[in-house]
Amino acid sequence: MTDGLEKKKRKSDRVNLADVARAAGVSKMTASRVLNGTKGFSPKTRERVLEQVEKLGYVQNRLAAAFASQGKSTFVGVSIPDLGNEVFTQVLEGIERKLNASGYQAVLCVSQYDGEATQEWLETVLSWQPAGLIVTGRNHAPATRKLLKSSAVPVVEIWDLNSSPLDMSVGINQYDAGYAMGQYMVETGHQRVGYIGTHHDTAHSATARFEGWKAAIRTGGATIVHTHVVQDTPGFYTGYYATEQFLKSCPEVDALFYQNDNLAAGGFMFATSHGLDVPNDIGIAGWGDLPIGAILPKRLTSVHVPHLRMGRVAAEQLLMSLSGEPSSDTIDVGFKLIPGHTLGRRNDTQV
Amino acid sequence: MTDGLEKKKRKSDRVNLADVARAAGVSKMTASRVLNGTKGFSPKTRERVLEQVEKLGYVQNRLAAAFASQGKSTFVGVSIPDLGNEVFTQVLEGIERKLNASGYQAVLCVSQYDGEATQEWLETVLSWQPAGLIVTGRNHAPATRKLLKSSAVPVVEIWDLNSSPLDMSVGINQYDAGYAMGQYMVETGHQRVGYIGTHHDTAHSATARFEGWKAAIRTGGATIVHTHVVQDTPGFYTGYYATEQFLKSCPEVDALFYQNDNLAAGGFMFATSHGLDVPNDIGIAGWGDLPIGAILPKRLTSVHVPHLRMGRVAAEQLLMSLSGEPSSDTIDVGFKLIPGHTLGRRNDTQV
DNA sequence: TTGAAAGCGTTACCAA
DNA sequence: TTGGTAACGCTTTCAA
């Protein structure tokens, strides 16, 4: 019984597999099999090994285990743009729940829309041999795209559905969803509409949605009187003051479409606190069906996007891919227009 | 030049250090030194190596590196209770920014207040040799406490300041903060006050705050007419319907203290949409100085807690501890009462 | 400044 | 059902 079990001076004084094996009078391999539940040991052997594990307080070194088995870690890199934006925290929650329930851990990157920071994070995470990656958006910097493509791990792109994804894509068709809202605004008789969003929005993930909306407005024969994009976070107060600015320069607008419900709520509060009636004086439409919509005096017109589900499905697809099950390239989780009461039917067309 | 660089069939087809070294015509060690910035190579050598790294698209296997050097990973386990609660996402954002900027990565656990799930996550994360841990709260399950104590890595407990922390603690004195709000409610003449929160609240991290508030109310001679704790998330609509329920059973209440601003905003919207004047008919006080406070018709009475800063400081303390710098055991990031306009001064005491 | 050899703790592989 | 041996990709160590 050599097996390299002879006692040597070790640098680490942590109990290792060899210690356990020696104490149990078996080889390292046998001990390893017992610990991993792999077949190939007698009940008596098993008992002896486990006894020593308990006695010596052995804890597996997964760094070594993963390394030896050419394996991956149980880490999944998850990149989202912003934690201050409810839609992304909802997606993240969906992802995290599923991963944790399956023994995987989310390694977070909050990109703040900074491509360079994302790239750095990605390089580091990849160097730790993650089990997979979930990234927000489909527009990656060239270097990032290259890295994602050449990585040997499954990658799920979320948010805007990518019909030809790097690997897998889970999301909704943002263009169609934007189009649906644009169409609804035209159908309800609005002629002079406007858009309020933040710079992150138009520059990134919501571009397609915005384009879809514009196309619908144009097709419907209405006019986009102004597009107001501010350099700020897409939160309540931003919607408040952006609406003030918008109405100052374009008081003729009859309906506003906001990047999300929180901005829209800010707009709603500005309008009502300044003597405007919603929707008779001005229509307001949001996006995302966020919690705030439930407590406004009138149900907010919006588009429901199943963010939590999007995250969960993304994680599920990743896990399926890891376990070798066939997984779809793209999954559309769908959206649903919520008519609400902040975008009234107008018959008073501009004669 | 053997150095084990002879081409062999490898299981993995990933480019490794030996490939780079061979291509650059140097030994693995020289390549390793260049990549790690360790002294001991000529500029020319450095250039040749880096050229090949670029050309071959080499990505270091840090699993192997950490393993070989008996080292730790760059992962920091971060545990928070809930992503649907803005206060925690703000803290998380502070943590994440600081960690990422310093080359560390946050490994997320959203505990949902589930001690068992947290324990499992902790065991897994620890087996991956993390650089450190940041956990929310100071009340841990016995097994968790034991694991945290026996782990060889630095641990920061955040949220409620722990005067005798496991290792380090960053937060505010929740009792004092709750007391301050209670005192303010009494000072402004309220006599029949109530509390609205969620079960997570009173059972966990906010217990001390709640206790402090109660003590101040009692000391001030006012009456707590009712404490309404619902089984729901601390969001807008929860505040809305919980207020409805509260007022139905206790219409005599003259001021309500909510677990957070989002609940308070829901309460505000319920009250105003049902003919009540805030603060003359009923006073409303929230917690956290959350974004919603900025767009309500009246500035919400609240307590500002520097959540983002709390997260940043927690990460900073951890990093300092890692680099061997002396770091404080406990850091109080402080709070500030925001008087606002939803809790008016009352002189109409109950005759 | 450079390189060869010896591990690090575990699992894969094959032989008994 | 077992065990020995050879990796895994890197760093440490020591020699040149």
XYZ file of C-alpha atoms (C1' of nucleotides) in Angstrom:
734
model
C 0.000 0.000 0.000
C 2.054 2.906 -1.219
C -0.352 5.016 -3.283
C 1.619 8.079 -2.330
C -0.045 7.961 1.021
C 3.244 8.086 2.898
C 3.210 10.946 5.297
C 5.030 13.977 4.045
C 5.445 17.428 5.295
C 2.656 19.365 3.679
C 2.412 23.111 3.345
C -1.221 23.163 4.166
C -2.283 21.626 7.416
C -5.784 21.102 6.197
C -7.050 17.558 6.221
C -7.055 16.202 2.706
C -8.310 13.153 0.931
C -5.051 11.263 1.463
C -5.372 11.752 5.210
C -8.856 10.342 5.170
C -7.835 7.427 2.969
C -4.871 6.552 5.153
C -6.914 6.724 8.319
C -9.587 4.532 6.783
C -7.061 2.094 5.406
C -8.146 2.483 1.792
C -6.769 4.169 -1.289
C -7.477 7.760 -2.202
C -9.566 6.554 -5.100
C -11.815 4.492 -2.927
C -12.286 7.383 -0.568
C -13.002 9.649 -3.524
C -15.616 7.239 -4.828
C -17.358 7.098 -1.498
C -17.436 10.852 -1.210
C -18.757 11.348 -4.695
C -21.288 8.587 -4.556
C -19.737 6.943 -7.598
C -20.412 3.241 -7.667
C -17.683 0.843 -6.646
C -17.276 0.231 -2.943
C -18.675 -2.018 -0.281
C -20.970 -0.760 2.439
C -18.326 -1.577 4.997
C -15.726 0.481 3.161
C -18.142 3.314 2.830
C -18.766 3.331 6.516
C -15.111 3.348 7.398
C -14.403 6.245 5.081
C -17.313 8.356 6.249
C -16.309 7.704 9.825
C -12.900 9.189 9.195
C -14.336 12.107 7.248
C -16.437 12.960 10.248
C -13.641 12.354 12.719
C -11.032 14.386 10.858
C -13.431 17.120 9.767
C -12.551 16.737 6.133
C -13.843 19.399 3.735
C -13.372 18.882 0.056
C -11.205 21.329 -1.814
C -13.390 22.058 -4.804
C -10.726 24.152 -6.392
C -8.638 21.009 -6.703
C -11.565 18.801 -7.596
C -12.779 21.013 -10.396
C -9.280 21.419 -11.651
C -8.512 17.717 -11.674
C -11.686 16.761 -13.459
C -11.169 19.418 -16.116
C -14.358 20.535 -14.703
C -16.105 23.730 -14.408
C -17.022 25.504 -11.272
C -20.619 25.888 -10.124
C -20.457 29.589 -10.832
C -22.567 31.282 -13.453
C -21.574 34.764 -14.521
C -24.603 37.054 -14.622
C -24.321 40.512 -16.118
C -27.063 43.117 -15.803
C -26.870 46.841 -16.496
C -28.266 48.407 -13.361
C -29.510 47.469 -9.912
C -31.420 50.731 -9.536
C -33.741 49.657 -12.328
C -36.503 47.403 -11.129
C -36.859 45.492 -14.364
C -33.340 44.160 -14.066
C -33.574 43.264 -10.405
C -36.680 41.273 -11.238
C -34.849 39.377 -13.941
C -31.913 38.838 -11.613
C -34.194 37.494 -8.935
C -35.603 34.952 -11.373
C -32.123 33.877 -12.357
C -30.772 33.702 -8.859
C -33.618 31.633 -7.458
C -33.308 29.004 -10.138
C -29.529 28.817 -9.990
C -29.352 28.580 -6.222
C -32.047 25.934 -6.139
C -29.910 23.886 -8.514
C -26.624 24.189 -6.664
C -25.164 26.949 -8.815
C -24.137 30.425 -7.746
C -24.550 33.711 -9.549
C -21.418 35.804 -9.949
C -22.727 39.288 -10.431
C -21.678 42.068 -12.761
C -23.547 45.355 -12.693
C -22.229 46.874 -15.869
C -23.668 50.387 -15.524
C -23.670 50.190 -19.316
C -19.894 50.351 -19.251
C -18.525 48.040 -21.904
C -14.975 48.172 -20.671
C -15.887 47.220 -17.124
C -18.014 44.395 -18.459
C -15.148 43.152 -20.553
C -12.818 43.106 -17.580
C -15.338 41.304 -15.448
C -15.938 38.783 -18.203
C -12.262 38.030 -18.556
C -11.909 37.435 -14.848
C -15.010 35.316 -14.563
C -14.000 33.203 -17.531
C -10.612 32.598 -15.971
C -12.430 30.918 -13.088
C -14.006 28.366 -15.397
C -17.642 29.217 -14.842
C -20.346 26.725 -15.689
C -22.047 29.283 -17.901
C -22.887 32.896 -18.561
C -26.063 34.965 -18.667
C -25.643 38.401 -20.174
C -28.129 41.183 -20.756
C -28.574 42.475 -24.259
C -27.463 41.383 -27.660
C -25.196 44.231 -28.624
C -21.769 43.459 -27.288
C -18.506 45.240 -27.835
C -16.437 43.441 -30.478
C -13.930 42.156 -27.949
C -16.727 40.984 -25.682
C -18.475 39.224 -28.516
C -15.266 37.472 -29.436
C -14.672 36.383 -25.862
C -18.219 35.111 -25.486
C -18.009 33.239 -28.743
C -14.713 31.588 -28.035
C -15.638 30.648 -24.496
C -16.335 26.975 -24.114
C -19.301 27.556 -21.813
C -22.969 27.991 -22.602
C -24.090 31.589 -22.949
C -27.616 32.915 -22.622
C -28.386 36.378 -23.930
C -31.446 37.837 -22.266
C -33.748 40.793 -22.734
C -34.186 41.453 -26.419
C -34.772 38.235 -28.296
C -31.895 37.450 -30.586
C -32.984 35.332 -33.506
C -29.400 34.388 -34.232
C -27.891 34.251 -30.767
C -24.307 33.535 -29.883
C -25.625 30.449 -28.170
C -29.058 30.872 -26.607
C -31.426 33.775 -26.241
C -34.344 34.359 -23.886
C -36.434 37.485 -23.989
C -39.156 39.247 -25.866
C -39.236 40.888 -29.232
C -38.719 44.437 -28.089
C -39.447 45.864 -31.507
C -42.831 44.180 -31.680
C -43.636 45.179 -28.140
C -42.772 48.791 -28.856
C -44.806 48.602 -32.026
C -47.805 47.298 -30.107
C -47.732 50.262 -27.771
C -47.307 52.697 -30.630
C -50.220 51.150 -32.420
C -52.360 51.362 -29.309
C -51.560 55.006 -28.867
C -52.596 55.733 -32.422
C -55.712 53.594 -32.165
C -56.808 55.500 -29.104
C -56.766 58.612 -31.193
C -53.528 60.318 -30.233
C -51.971 62.484 -32.899
C -49.143 64.387 -31.265
C -47.145 61.988 -29.196
C -43.821 62.164 -27.444
C -41.239 59.900 -25.844
C -39.375 60.268 -22.592
C -36.447 58.064 -21.726
C -32.875 58.012 -20.495
C -29.680 57.828 -22.457
C -29.003 54.264 -21.406
C -32.293 53.377 -22.898
C -31.908 54.588 -26.428
C -28.274 53.663 -26.602
C -28.763 50.089 -25.520
C -31.276 47.457 -24.681
C -34.398 49.459 -25.408
C -33.349 50.694 -28.830
C -35.387 48.109 -30.664
C -38.456 48.858 -28.568
C -38.125 52.544 -29.297
C -37.711 51.861 -33.004
C -40.796 49.661 -33.041
C -42.794 52.335 -31.326
C -41.673 55.006 -33.769
C -42.530 52.814 -36.729
C -46.052 52.245 -35.411
C -46.597 55.937 -34.803
C -45.432 56.793 -38.297
C -47.449 54.037 -39.878
C -50.508 55.230 -37.996
C -50.089 58.716 -39.351
C -49.483 60.406 -36.018
C -46.688 62.814 -35.284
C -43.815 62.459 -32.859
C -43.579 65.990 -31.592
C -40.510 65.418 -29.498
C -38.212 62.772 -28.080
C -36.775 63.731 -24.739
C -33.798 61.729 -23.576
C -32.193 62.752 -20.315
C -28.874 61.815 -18.779
C -30.199 60.238 -15.647
C -31.458 57.044 -14.092
C -34.893 55.850 -15.179
C -36.551 56.546 -11.823
C -39.527 58.409 -10.420
C -38.069 61.853 -10.099
C -36.434 61.700 -13.494
C -39.878 61.130 -14.986
C -41.213 64.023 -12.961
C -38.774 66.676 -14.088
C -38.372 65.323 -17.607
C -42.115 65.700 -18.059
C -41.929 69.259 -16.782
C -39.214 70.007 -19.329
C -41.087 68.262 -22.104
C -44.347 70.090 -21.519
C -42.568 73.392 -21.321
C -41.142 73.037 -24.791
C -43.976 71.022 -26.359
C -47.278 71.772 -24.610
C -49.205 70.543 -27.633
C -48.371 66.887 -26.999
C -51.425 64.737 -26.352
C -49.774 61.551 -25.111
C -46.417 60.518 -23.707
C -44.716 57.150 -23.886
C -42.124 56.533 -21.189
C -39.192 54.157 -21.032
C -40.705 52.519 -17.983
C -43.507 52.743 -15.451
C -41.424 54.522 -12.849
C -40.703 57.378 -15.217
C -44.352 57.337 -16.231
C -45.421 57.516 -12.579
C -43.234 60.564 -12.148
C -44.873 62.067 -15.194
C -48.310 61.245 -13.873
C -47.597 62.916 -10.571
C -46.217 65.992 -12.286
C -49.203 66.298 -14.574
C -51.866 65.828 -11.918
C -50.162 68.121 -9.453
C -50.075 70.842 -12.103
C -53.723 70.832 -12.916
C -53.646 68.497 -15.878
C -56.157 65.715 -16.161
C -54.875 62.302 -17.123
C -55.864 61.054 -19.636
C -58.091 63.877 -20.888
C -55.458 66.569 -21.029
C -52.572 64.226 -21.581
C -52.248 60.480 -22.013
C -49.529 58.576 -20.224
C -48.138 55.168 -21.109
C -45.377 53.309 -19.319
C -43.532 50.083 -19.680
C -42.925 46.979 -17.642
C -46.023 46.742 -15.460
C -43.987 47.682 -12.425
C -45.351 47.733 -8.851
C -45.963 51.474 -8.842
C -48.701 51.025 -11.425
C -50.947 49.486 -8.797
C -51.232 52.500 -6.516
C -51.657 55.390 -8.922
C -55.133 56.925 -8.835
C -55.687 55.454 -12.276
C -54.364 52.144 -13.528
C -51.312 52.901 -15.610
C -51.346 51.985 -19.278
C -48.324 49.780 -19.753
C -46.910 46.607 -21.214
C -46.490 43.618 -18.999
C -43.204 41.809 -19.442
C -42.654 38.668 -17.356
C -39.272 39.686 -16.015
C -39.090 37.158 -13.218
C -40.033 34.428 -15.645
C -37.495 35.655 -18.160
C -34.774 35.217 -15.575
C -35.993 31.840 -14.497
C -36.242 30.550 -18.059
C -32.786 31.872 -18.869
C -31.347 29.943 -15.938
C -33.337 26.878 -16.899
C -32.036 26.937 -20.442
C -28.512 27.242 -19.167
C -28.944 24.313 -16.800
C -30.489 22.201 -19.524
C -27.616 22.963 -21.800
C -25.215 21.971 -19.035
C -26.919 18.658 -18.482
C -26.894 17.924 -22.166
C -30.617 18.129 -22.637
C -31.693 19.688 -25.875
C -32.483 23.319 -25.259
C -34.001 25.827 -27.607
C -31.892 28.473 -29.230
C -34.414 31.178 -28.575
C -37.332 31.440 -26.199
C -39.855 34.233 -26.417
C -41.449 34.802 -23.028
C -43.986 37.189 -24.495
C -45.516 40.491 -23.457
C -49.016 41.802 -22.935
C -50.449 45.232 -23.443
C -52.209 46.597 -20.389
C -54.791 49.151 -21.531
C -55.148 50.781 -18.141
C -56.834 54.137 -17.703
C -54.118 56.690 -18.292
C -54.469 56.653 -22.055
C -58.036 57.522 -22.876
C -59.833 57.118 -26.152
C -59.745 60.416 -27.960
C -62.216 61.601 -30.476
C -61.122 65.174 -30.464
C -58.797 64.866 -33.405
C -57.091 68.043 -34.418
C -59.445 69.350 -37.024
C 14.329 22.849 -23.903
C 12.075 20.121 -22.708
C 10.192 21.605 -19.770
C 7.329 19.292 -20.519
C 6.513 21.443 -23.467
C 6.533 18.508 -25.855
C 3.243 18.383 -27.613
C 0.922 15.846 -26.140
C -2.602 14.918 -26.729
C -4.508 16.968 -24.228
C -8.046 16.422 -23.157
C -8.777 20.065 -23.197
C -8.101 21.926 -26.389
C -7.916 25.189 -24.620
C -4.756 27.184 -24.997
C -2.682 26.870 -21.866
C 0.431 28.402 -20.474
C 2.651 25.751 -22.044
C 1.258 26.593 -25.488
C 2.050 30.242 -24.990
C 5.513 29.465 -23.650
C 6.314 27.163 -26.567
C 5.101 29.668 -29.117
C 7.116 32.418 -27.505
C 10.165 30.230 -27.202
C 10.433 30.534 -23.452
C 9.749 28.336 -20.470
C 6.431 28.136 -18.700
C 7.944 29.910 -15.744
C 9.073 32.868 -17.762
C 5.660 33.155 -19.324
C 4.093 32.871 -15.910
C 6.289 35.642 -14.573
C 5.372 37.947 -17.404
C 1.681 37.317 -16.924
C 1.805 37.865 -13.200
C 4.042 40.882 -13.309
C 6.574 39.175 -11.064
C 10.047 40.511 -11.588
C 12.501 38.537 -13.607
C 12.288 38.933 -17.351
C 13.595 41.201 -20.035
C 11.394 43.648 -21.880
C 11.996 41.734 -25.082
C 10.875 38.494 -23.505
C 7.842 40.192 -22.103
C 6.880 41.460 -25.496
C 7.250 38.074 -27.137
C 5.105 36.416 -24.513
C 2.369 39.012 -24.607
C 2.329 38.796 -28.367
C 1.594 35.100 -28.200
C -0.983 35.554 -25.474
C -2.824 37.909 -27.742
C -2.360 35.752 -30.814
C -3.447 32.526 -29.198
C -6.198 34.096 -27.122
C -4.823 32.671 -23.918
C -6.974 32.942 -20.828
C -5.440 31.939 -17.554
C -6.995 29.060 -15.682
C -7.280 30.595 -12.263
C -8.687 27.415 -10.845
C -5.311 25.848 -11.485
C -3.407 28.925 -10.404
C -5.208 29.315 -7.108
C -4.904 25.625 -6.512
C -1.192 25.528 -7.222
C -0.456 28.464 -4.976
C -2.700 27.205 -2.185
C -4.502 30.466 -2.585
C -7.921 31.933 -2.355
C -10.242 32.939 -5.148
C -11.320 36.512 -5.923
C -14.901 35.714 -5.026
C -16.721 37.371 -2.175
C -19.902 35.745 -0.994
C -22.654 38.339 -0.555
C -25.913 37.405 1.100
C -28.949 39.691 1.101
C -32.539 38.856 1.995
C -34.519 40.141 -0.961
C -34.045 41.708 -4.370
C -37.591 43.054 -4.446
C -36.735 45.403 -1.608
C -35.037 48.558 -2.768
C -33.023 49.065 0.380
C -31.152 45.833 -0.188
C -30.537 46.404 -3.877
C -29.021 49.748 -2.962
C -26.689 48.115 -0.477
C -25.836 45.440 -3.005
C -25.045 48.054 -5.594
C -22.618 49.728 -3.220
C -20.924 46.434 -2.505
C -20.765 45.320 -6.095
C -19.278 48.548 -7.413
C -16.482 48.544 -4.906
C -15.679 44.865 -5.298
C -15.667 44.940 -9.087
C -13.514 48.035 -9.138
C -10.995 46.141 -7.034
C -10.892 42.970 -9.065
C -13.207 40.940 -6.863
C -16.531 39.412 -7.781
C -19.715 39.156 -5.774
C -21.223 35.697 -5.491
C -24.831 36.371 -4.735
C -27.230 34.723 -2.329
C -30.780 36.021 -2.083
C -31.841 34.303 1.072
C -35.553 35.146 1.025
C -35.097 34.975 4.786
C -34.604 31.220 4.495
C -31.920 30.117 6.919
C -31.544 26.659 5.456
C -31.000 27.890 1.929
C -28.468 30.391 3.219
C -26.625 27.654 5.058
C -26.402 25.522 1.936
C -25.188 28.435 -0.129
C -22.606 29.258 2.508
C -21.231 25.738 2.582
C -20.848 25.669 -1.170
C -19.283 29.092 -1.393
C -16.809 28.263 1.364
C -15.701 25.112 -0.430
C -14.621 27.353 -3.291
C -12.188 29.217 -1.061
C -13.687 32.702 -1.281
C -11.679 35.778 -0.382
C -14.335 36.916 2.063
C -17.996 37.116 2.988
C -20.549 39.892 3.435
C -23.779 38.845 5.099
C -26.891 40.803 5.999
C -28.010 40.822 9.586
C -26.535 39.750 12.843
C -28.882 36.963 13.836
C -27.613 33.777 12.231
C -28.767 30.218 12.662
C -26.458 28.347 15.055
C -24.944 26.222 12.290
C -24.412 29.291 10.148
C -22.788 31.158 12.975
C -20.465 28.250 13.585
C -19.538 28.035 9.918
C -18.894 31.771 9.715
C -16.777 31.696 12.836
C -14.666 28.744 11.808
C -14.127 29.984 8.260
C -10.663 31.300 7.670
C -11.906 34.276 5.665
C -12.905 37.775 6.736
C -16.618 38.288 7.353
C -18.547 41.562 7.346
C -22.000 41.677 8.892
C -24.055 44.539 7.523
C -27.325 46.312 8.273
C -27.822 46.457 12.005
C -24.642 47.468 13.738
C -23.242 44.632 15.812
C -21.136 45.897 18.671
C -19.549 42.472 19.103
C -19.385 41.195 15.537
C -18.127 37.826 14.395
C -15.419 39.736 12.599
C -16.508 43.135 11.287
C -19.807 45.003 11.240
C -21.027 47.915 9.111
C -24.447 49.456 9.508
C -26.531 51.763 11.613
C -27.995 51.416 15.066
C -31.473 50.391 14.039
C -32.814 50.717 17.554
C -31.700 54.320 17.839
C -33.035 55.111 14.393
C -36.408 53.635 15.226
C -36.375 55.508 18.488
C -35.692 58.782 16.686
C -38.738 58.335 14.488
C -40.922 57.366 17.439
C -39.757 60.411 19.314
C -40.499 62.653 16.347
C -43.998 61.268 16.032
C -44.666 61.993 19.670
C -43.088 65.422 19.485
C -45.320 66.363 16.594
C -48.265 65.688 18.830
C -49.468 62.254 17.742
C -51.197 60.246 20.421
C -52.703 57.218 18.721
C -50.131 55.748 16.448
C -49.847 52.516 14.504
C -47.293 50.437 12.662
C -47.533 48.702 9.319
C -44.930 46.221 8.185
C -44.367 42.777 6.746
C -43.539 39.573 8.548
C -39.953 39.560 7.293
C -39.543 42.890 8.899
C -40.511 42.171 12.457
C -39.009 38.708 12.427
C -35.625 39.789 11.199
C -33.445 42.714 10.367
C -35.856 45.446 11.376
C -36.743 44.044 14.782
C -34.430 46.402 16.601
C -35.779 49.377 14.727
C -39.327 48.414 15.597
C -38.377 47.954 19.241
C -36.724 51.342 19.334
C -39.780 52.964 17.860
C -42.087 51.298 20.353
C -39.899 52.377 23.253
C -39.989 55.990 22.110
C -43.756 55.949 21.720
C -44.199 54.490 25.173
C -41.733 56.856 26.729
C -43.504 59.773 25.086
C -46.797 58.709 26.571
C -48.563 57.979 23.297
C -50.531 54.859 22.510
C -49.830 52.217 19.907
C -53.352 51.456 18.807
C -52.390 48.622 16.505
C -49.477 46.858 14.850
C -50.389 45.469 11.489
C -47.988 42.914 10.053
C -48.932 41.332 6.755
C -47.539 38.289 4.978
C -46.401 40.028 1.861
C -43.555 41.876 0.224
C -42.874 45.400 1.465
C -44.033 47.088 -1.741
C -46.446 49.773 -2.891
C -49.617 47.777 -3.115
C -48.997 46.021 0.159
C -48.920 49.438 1.811
C -52.118 50.375 0.025
C -54.265 47.471 1.136
C -52.652 47.134 4.548
C -53.616 50.727 5.225
C -57.151 50.020 4.128
C -57.318 47.104 6.546
C -55.730 49.098 9.335
C -58.091 52.035 9.038
C -61.078 49.756 8.899
C -60.279 48.226 12.265
C -58.674 51.264 13.882
C -60.041 54.463 12.355
C -58.989 56.412 15.417
C -55.289 56.245 14.559
C -53.692 59.644 13.985
C -50.361 58.608 12.496
C -48.872 55.534 10.854
C -45.263 54.411 10.779
C -44.395 52.111 7.904
C -41.591 49.611 7.461
C -40.393 51.527 4.432
C -41.208 54.379 2.085
C -42.774 52.164 -0.549
C -45.330 50.858 1.905
C -45.827 54.414 3.116
C -46.402 55.621 -0.431
C -49.076 52.978 -0.855
C -50.643 54.185 2.357
C -50.466 57.773 1.208
C -52.191 56.967 -2.064
C -54.901 55.016 -0.277
C -55.550 57.785 2.185
C -55.668 60.621 -0.317
C -57.815 58.701 -2.763
C -60.306 58.035 -0.002
C -60.851 61.590 1.036
C -58.349 61.746 3.850
C -56.015 64.668 4.129
C -52.373 63.912 4.856
C -51.168 64.970 7.357
C -54.231 66.633 8.869
C -56.460 63.569 8.982
C -53.653 61.106 9.261
C -49.888 61.374 9.499
C -47.653 59.096 7.472
C -44.022 58.253 8.097
C -41.848 55.933 6.066
C -38.350 54.626 6.171
C -35.294 54.631 3.953
C -35.688 57.839 1.959
C -36.478 55.838 -1.149
C -36.965 57.345 -4.617
C -40.760 57.335 -4.420
C -40.607 59.983 -1.712
C -39.619 62.571 -4.287
C -42.782 62.477 -6.382
C -45.540 62.304 -3.827
C -47.627 65.480 -3.631
C -46.039 66.082 -0.251
C -42.510 65.269 0.759
C -42.622 62.039 2.694
C -41.516 62.033 6.314
C -38.816 59.395 6.510
C -35.378 58.444 7.734
C -32.485 58.620 5.377
C -30.127 55.672 5.558
C -27.040 55.746 3.326
C -27.588 52.306 1.860
C -25.233 52.691 -1.059
C -22.550 53.955 1.263
C -23.191 51.136 3.685
C -22.472 48.647 0.912
C -19.408 50.473 -0.265
C -17.957 50.738 3.222
C -18.636 47.064 3.888
C -16.697 46.127 0.768
C -13.930 48.550 1.677
C -13.551 47.058 5.131
C -13.343 43.606 3.638
C -10.698 44.653 1.146
C -8.689 46.383 3.836
C -8.794 43.286 5.946
C -7.623 41.251 2.968
C -4.693 43.514 2.323
C -3.699 43.386 5.959
C -4.490 46.992 6.691
C -5.989 47.631 10.079
C -9.749 47.851 9.728
C -12.318 48.814 12.312
C -14.464 46.197 13.954
C -17.604 48.268 13.610
C -18.516 51.234 11.453
C -21.667 53.243 11.964
C -22.700 54.917 8.711
C -25.406 56.924 10.437
C -28.975 57.978 9.628
C -30.873 61.222 9.360
C -34.473 62.047 10.104
C -36.273 63.702 7.223
C -39.149 65.782 8.629
C -41.004 66.021 5.340
C -44.617 67.161 5.168
C -46.656 64.038 5.722
C -46.462 64.208 9.475
C -47.828 67.558 10.540
C -47.538 69.232 13.868
C -50.681 68.510 15.851
C -52.131 70.545 18.584
C -55.510 68.885 18.564
C -54.753 66.446 21.329
C -57.534 64.126 22.274
C -59.337 66.118 24.947
C 17.223 36.782 -16.538
C 15.929 32.182 -17.255
C 14.596 27.169 -16.864
C 13.799 22.351 -15.034
C 11.668 19.742 -11.701
C 8.570 19.025 -8.056
C 4.436 19.385 -6.352
C -0.710 21.294 -5.167
C -5.443 17.701 -4.042
C -8.256 15.606 -6.784
C -10.154 12.551 -10.435
C -9.605 9.600 -14.912
C -8.083 5.531 -16.480
C -6.828 1.046 -16.542
C -5.301 -3.102 -14.325
C -6.008 -6.497 -10.760
C -14.723 -3.940 -5.351
C -10.366 -2.091 -5.283
C -5.794 0.425 -6.086
C -1.790 2.389 -8.624
C -0.393 5.793 -11.827
C -0.827 9.576 -14.584
C -2.550 13.630 -15.484
C -4.914 18.553 -14.711
C -2.256 23.799 -15.487
C -0.141 26.364 -12.732
C 3.410 28.193 -9.154
C 7.165 27.309 -5.991
C 11.728 26.325 -5.520
C 16.156 25.998 -6.619
C 19.831 25.824 -9.833
C 22.131 27.865 -13.777
